Amino acid sequence: MKIIAPSVLSADFGDLRRDIEMLNRSEAEWIHVDVMDGTFVPNISFGFPVMEPLHKYATKPLDVHLMIVHPEKYVERFCDAGAWSVGFHLEAVDDPMPILDLIKAKGVRTCLTINPDIDVKRLDPYLDKVDMVLLMSVFAGFGGQKFIPETMDKLRYVKQQITARGLNTLIEIDGGVNVDNAADLFANGADVLVAGSAVFKAESPEQAIHQMLN
Ligand code: DX5
Ligand code: ZN
C-alpha cells in the first residue's frame, strides 16, 4: 500500500478550510492529525476544536496521532470527533491493551506508535493486535525536523515480522519525510508516509504529494 498522509500541523490555521480543500483535491489518501499536550512532548498543538472543521470539510480519513499522556482519557472522544484511526504512544502507557480495546469498541482503527529511542522489538507483541504501527522518524513534538536514517533498519525489521507472521498490519512513518526519501521508504515496506512541511511548505503541495507517490 502507498498512502501519503499530510500532517495538518504544518497547515495555515488562519485558512484551514482552504488547506483541507486542497488536500481533498490532492492524491493524499489520509489526513494526519497531530495532537500534542505539552507534557508527553515539549509542544502544544491543538485538540477537539480543530477536529470539528477537519471532520466537517475533509473528505478523507482522519488519522489521529496522540502525543499525550493518559491517552485512555481521550481516545473515545477522538473517535466521537470523527477519527478514522487513533494512535497513541506505547511508551506513554503501562498497558496498551485496554486502550486499544476502547478504540476498537468505537469501531475505529488502532495504531501504536514509538519514538526513535524506543526499542522497535517492543512492538512485536502487539503487531497482531493493532491495525497499524507508526515508527517515528524524528522525536515527536515538532514538524520540520530531519529524518533519522536508522529508521530504515527499524522499518525493515517490522516489515519482516509482519510478513513472517502473515499479518496485514500497516506501517506508517512520521517525521522528516520528503520527496527525496519517500520512494525508499515505500520500497522498504512503509505503507503510509506522513508529511507535514514537505507538503505545506512546498510551492505546490499537490505536486509534492504526487511526487512522493511516484
Ligand atoms: C511530529 C509529528 C509529525 C509532524 C511531521 O511530532 O508527529 O506528524 O507533523 O512533520 P514533518 O513532515 O515536517 O517532519
Ligand atoms: Zn504525527
GROMACS .gro file of C-alpha atoms and ligand atoms in nm:
model
  229
    1MET     CA    1   0.000   0.000   0.000
    2LYS     CA    2   0.125   0.352  -0.078
    3ILE     CA    3  -0.053   0.627   0.110
    4ILE     CA    4   0.050   0.986   0.176
    5ALA     CA    5  -0.098   1.139   0.490
    6PRO     CA    6  -0.022   1.513   0.503
    7SER     CA    7   0.002   1.646   0.858
    8VAL     CA    8  -0.218   1.948   0.919
    9LEU     CA    9   0.027   2.053   1.191
   10SER     CA   10   0.202   2.243   0.910
   11ALA     CA   11  -0.119   2.385   0.760
   12ASP     CA   12  -0.222   2.751   0.774
   13PHE     CA   13  -0.466   2.761   1.066
   14GLY     CA   14  -0.587   3.104   0.958
   15ASP     CA   15  -0.713   2.940   0.641
   16LEU     CA   16  -0.755   2.582   0.746
   17ARG     CA   17  -1.059   2.520   0.527
   18ARG     CA   18  -0.863   2.621   0.216
   19ASP     CA   19  -0.584   2.379   0.309
   20ILE     CA   20  -0.831   2.097   0.379
   21GLU     CA   21  -0.994   2.156   0.042
   22MET     CA   22  -0.653   2.142  -0.125
   23LEU     CA   23  -0.594   1.803   0.042
   24ASN     CA   24  -0.937   1.687  -0.072
   25ARG     CA   25  -0.835   1.760  -0.432
   26SER     CA   26  -0.490   1.606  -0.395
   27GLU     CA   27  -0.371   1.247  -0.425
   28ALA     CA   28  -0.327   1.226  -0.048
   29GLU     CA   29  -0.548   0.944   0.080
   30TRP     CA   30  -0.547   1.028   0.451
   31ILE     CA   31  -0.510   1.339   0.664
   32HIS     CA   32  -0.276   1.312   0.963
   33VAL     CA   33  -0.381   1.494   1.280
   34ASP     CA   34  -0.107   1.562   1.538
   35VAL     CA   35  -0.234   1.621   1.890
   36MET     CA   36   0.028   1.735   2.146
   37ASP     CA   37  -0.026   1.805   2.513
   38GLY     CA   38   0.288   1.990   2.624
   39THR     CA   39   0.366   1.707   2.869
   40PHE     CA   40   0.437   1.394   2.668
   41VAL     CA   41   0.609   1.622   2.417
   42PRO     CA   42   0.752   1.972   2.474
   43ASN     CA   43   0.497   2.137   2.245
   44ILE     CA   44   0.123   2.201   2.233
   45SER     CA   45  -0.064   2.174   1.904
   46PHE     CA   46  -0.443   2.152   1.909
   47GLY     CA   47  -0.728   1.933   2.016
   48PHE     CA   48  -1.104   1.890   1.977
   49PRO     CA   49  -1.192   2.236   1.836
   50VAL     CA   50  -0.969   2.167   1.535
   51MET     CA   51  -1.121   1.820   1.488
   52GLU     CA   52  -1.452   1.997   1.409
   53PRO     CA   53  -1.354   2.174   1.083
   54LEU     CA   54  -1.142   1.873   0.985
   55HIS     CA   55  -1.437   1.640   1.028
   56LYS     CA   56  -1.673   1.884   0.859
   57TYR     CA   57  -1.468   1.968   0.549
   58ALA     CA   58  -1.228   1.678   0.492
   59THR     CA   59  -1.346   1.410   0.252
   60LYS     CA   60  -1.059   1.182   0.357
   61PRO     CA   61  -0.998   0.966   0.665
   62LEU     CA   62  -0.858   1.145   0.971
   63ASP     CA   63  -0.555   0.962   1.104
   64VAL     CA   64  -0.519   1.091   1.462
   65HIS     CA   65  -0.174   1.073   1.628
   66LEU     CA   66  -0.196   1.139   2.001
   67MET     CA   67   0.126   1.262   2.158
   68ILE     CA   68  -0.024   1.286   2.503
   69VAL     CA   69  -0.002   1.129   2.846
   70HIS     CA   70  -0.309   0.935   2.960
   71PRO     CA   71  -0.447   0.863   2.614
   72GLU     CA   72  -0.704   0.638   2.783
   73LYS     CA   73  -0.886   0.952   2.897
   74TYR     CA   74  -0.934   1.089   2.546
   75VAL     CA   75  -0.933   0.816   2.281
   76GLU     CA   76  -1.311   0.774   2.286
   77ARG     CA   77  -1.367   1.147   2.242
   78PHE     CA   78  -1.138   1.149   1.940
   79CYS     CA   79  -1.333   0.857   1.796
   80ASP     CA   80  -1.657   1.051   1.851
   81ALA     CA   81  -1.497   1.361   1.695
   82GLY     CA   82  -1.458   1.177   1.364
   83ALA     CA   83  -1.124   0.997   1.382
   84TRP     CA   84  -1.086   0.717   1.128
   85SER     CA   85  -0.789   0.580   1.317
   86VAL     CA   86  -0.648   0.666   1.660
   87GLY     CA   87  -0.286   0.609   1.757
   88PHE     CA   88  -0.103   0.667   2.082
   89HIS     CA   89   0.249   0.608   2.209
   90LEU     CA   90   0.344   0.273   2.362
   91GLU     CA   91   0.596   0.446   2.589
   92ALA     CA   92   0.323   0.677   2.725
   93VAL     CA   93   0.125   0.393   2.886
   94ASP     CA   94   0.169   0.093   3.116
   95ASP     CA   95  -0.055  -0.143   2.923
   96PRO     CA   96  -0.181  -0.050   2.577
   97MET     CA   97  -0.434  -0.335   2.553
   98PRO     CA   98  -0.728  -0.178   2.742
   99ILE     CA   99  -0.680   0.146   2.547
  100LEU     CA  100  -0.676  -0.040   2.216
  101ASP     CA  101  -1.000  -0.205   2.328
  102LEU     CA  102  -1.163   0.135   2.393
  103ILE     CA  103  -1.079   0.241   2.037
  104LYS     CA  104  -1.191  -0.090   1.885
  105ALA     CA  105  -1.522  -0.072   2.075
  106LYS     CA  106  -1.590   0.251   1.885
  107GLY     CA  107  -1.529   0.073   1.554
  108VAL     CA  108  -1.220   0.284   1.491
  109ARG     CA  109  -0.883   0.156   1.364
  110THR     CA  110  -0.595   0.131   1.611
  111CYS     CA  111  -0.234   0.240   1.587
  112LEU     CA  112   0.058   0.203   1.829
  113THR     CA  113   0.345   0.445   1.799
  114ILE     CA  114   0.704   0.459   1.925
  115ASN     CA  115   0.959   0.738   1.939
  116PRO     CA  116   1.307   0.680   1.787
  117ASP     CA  117   1.464   0.593   2.126
  118ILE     CA  118   1.224   0.307   2.199
  119ASP     CA  119   1.335  -0.046   2.106
  120VAL     CA  120   1.138  -0.144   1.798
  121LYS     CA  121   1.106  -0.500   1.935
  122ARG     CA  122   0.869  -0.367   2.198
  123LEU     CA  123   0.608  -0.354   1.921
  124ASP     CA  124   0.639  -0.728   1.849
  125PRO     CA  125   0.373  -0.847   2.097
  126TYR     CA  126   0.120  -0.604   1.950
  127LEU     CA  127   0.171  -0.647   1.577
  128ASP     CA  128  -0.129  -0.880   1.559
  129LYS     CA  129  -0.340  -0.662   1.790
  130VAL     CA  130  -0.339  -0.333   1.600
  131ASP     CA  131  -0.432  -0.216   1.252
  132MET     CA  132  -0.116  -0.011   1.219
  133VAL     CA  133   0.216   0.072   1.384
  134LEU     CA  134   0.374   0.414   1.349
  135LEU     CA  135   0.752   0.446   1.364
  136MET     CA  136   0.858   0.800   1.446
  137SER     CA  137   1.148   0.902   1.223
  138VAL     CA  138   1.204   1.217   1.432
  139PHE     CA  139   1.137   1.278   1.802
  140ALA     CA  140   0.769   1.358   1.837
  141GLY     CA  141   0.691   1.720   1.910
  142PHE     CA  142   0.769   1.939   1.613
  143GLY     CA  143   0.732   1.948   1.237
  144GLY     CA  144   1.026   2.032   1.015
  145GLN     CA  145   1.290   1.805   1.172
  146LYS     CA  146   1.543   1.595   0.984
  147PHE     CA  147   1.468   1.229   0.908
  148ILE     CA  148   1.666   0.990   1.135
  149PRO     CA  149   1.830   0.740   0.892
  150GLU     CA  150   1.829   0.447   1.143
  151THR     CA  151   1.451   0.440   1.097
  152MET     CA  152   1.511   0.247   0.775
  153ASP     CA  153   1.651  -0.056   0.966
  154LYS     CA  154   1.359  -0.049   1.208
  155LEU     CA  155   1.117  -0.031   0.917
  156ARG     CA  156   1.277  -0.337   0.755
  157TYR     CA  157   1.266  -0.523   1.088
  158VAL     CA  158   0.897  -0.456   1.147
  159LYS     CA  159   0.808  -0.533   0.786
  160GLN     CA  160   0.988  -0.866   0.814
  161GLN     CA  161   0.800  -0.952   1.135
  162ILE     CA  162   0.465  -0.865   0.979
  163THR     CA  163   0.537  -1.065   0.664
  164ALA     CA  164   0.674  -1.367   0.853
  165ARG     CA  165   0.363  -1.380   1.070
  166GLY     CA  166   0.127  -1.334   0.774
  167LEU     CA  167  -0.027  -1.017   0.918
  168ASN     CA  168  -0.191  -0.723   0.740
  169THR     CA  169  -0.072  -0.464   0.989
  170LEU     CA  170   0.017  -0.137   0.818
  171ILE     CA  171   0.341   0.050   0.881
  172GLU     CA  172   0.337   0.428   0.898
  173ILE     CA  173   0.647   0.650   0.905
  174ASP     CA  174   0.627   1.000   1.052
  175GLY     CA  175   0.884   1.278   1.055
  176GLY     CA  176   1.120   1.429   0.801
  177VAL     CA  177   0.955   1.252   0.508
  178ASN     CA  178   1.004   1.435   0.178
  179VAL     CA  179   1.018   1.388  -0.199
  180ASP     CA  180   1.376   1.259  -0.170
  181ASN     CA  181   1.321   0.973   0.076
  182ALA     CA  182   0.959   0.871   0.009
  183ALA     CA  183   1.036   0.619  -0.265
  184ASP     CA  184   1.298   0.448  -0.048
  185LEU     CA  185   1.057   0.425   0.245
  186PHE     CA  186   0.783   0.272   0.032
  187ALA     CA  187   1.036   0.030  -0.121
  188ASN     CA  188   1.143  -0.082   0.227
  189GLY     CA  189   0.792  -0.165   0.338
  190ALA     CA  190   0.622   0.154   0.453
  191ASP     CA  191   0.251   0.169   0.374
  192VAL     CA  192   0.174   0.520   0.493
  193LEU     CA  193   0.403   0.824   0.491
  194VAL     CA  194   0.319   1.129   0.699
  195ALA     CA  195   0.448   1.455   0.556
  196GLY     CA  196   0.399   1.797   0.710
  197SER     CA  197   0.649   2.056   0.594
  198ALA     CA  198   0.733   1.867   0.272
  199VAL     CA  199   0.371   1.922   0.167
  200PHE     CA  200   0.269   2.255   0.315
  201LYS     CA  201   0.597   2.439   0.263
  202ALA     CA  202   0.619   2.322  -0.098
  203GLU     CA  203   0.550   2.569  -0.375
  204SER     CA  204   0.285   2.328  -0.499
  205PRO     CA  205   0.161   2.099  -0.218
  206GLU     CA  206  -0.041   1.891  -0.462
  207GLN     CA  207   0.264   1.840  -0.682
  208ALA     CA  208   0.475   1.743  -0.377
  209ILE     CA  209   0.219   1.478  -0.282
  210HIS     CA  210   0.220   1.349  -0.640
  211GLN     CA  211   0.600   1.331  -0.644
  212MET     CA  212   0.613   1.136  -0.318
  213LEU     CA  213   0.388   0.874  -0.476
  214ASN     CA  214   0.590   0.847  -0.797
  215DX5     C1  215   0.587   1.532   1.482
  215DX5     C2  216   0.456   1.493   1.419
  215DX5     C3  217   0.465   1.482   1.272
  215DX5     C4  218   0.500   1.610   1.204
  215DX5     C5  219   0.571   1.577   1.077
  215DX5     O1  220   0.577   1.521   1.619
  215DX5     O2  221   0.411   1.369   1.469
  215DX5     O3  222   0.347   1.427   1.218
  215DX5     O4  223   0.391   1.691   1.176
  215DX5     O5  224   0.621   1.694   1.023
  215DX5     P1  225   0.735   1.691   0.914
  215DX5     O6  226   0.682   1.613   0.797
  215DX5     O7  227   0.754   1.836   0.884
  215DX5     O8  228   0.855   1.625   0.976
  216ZN      ZN  229   0.237   1.265   1.362
   0.00000   0.00000   0.00000
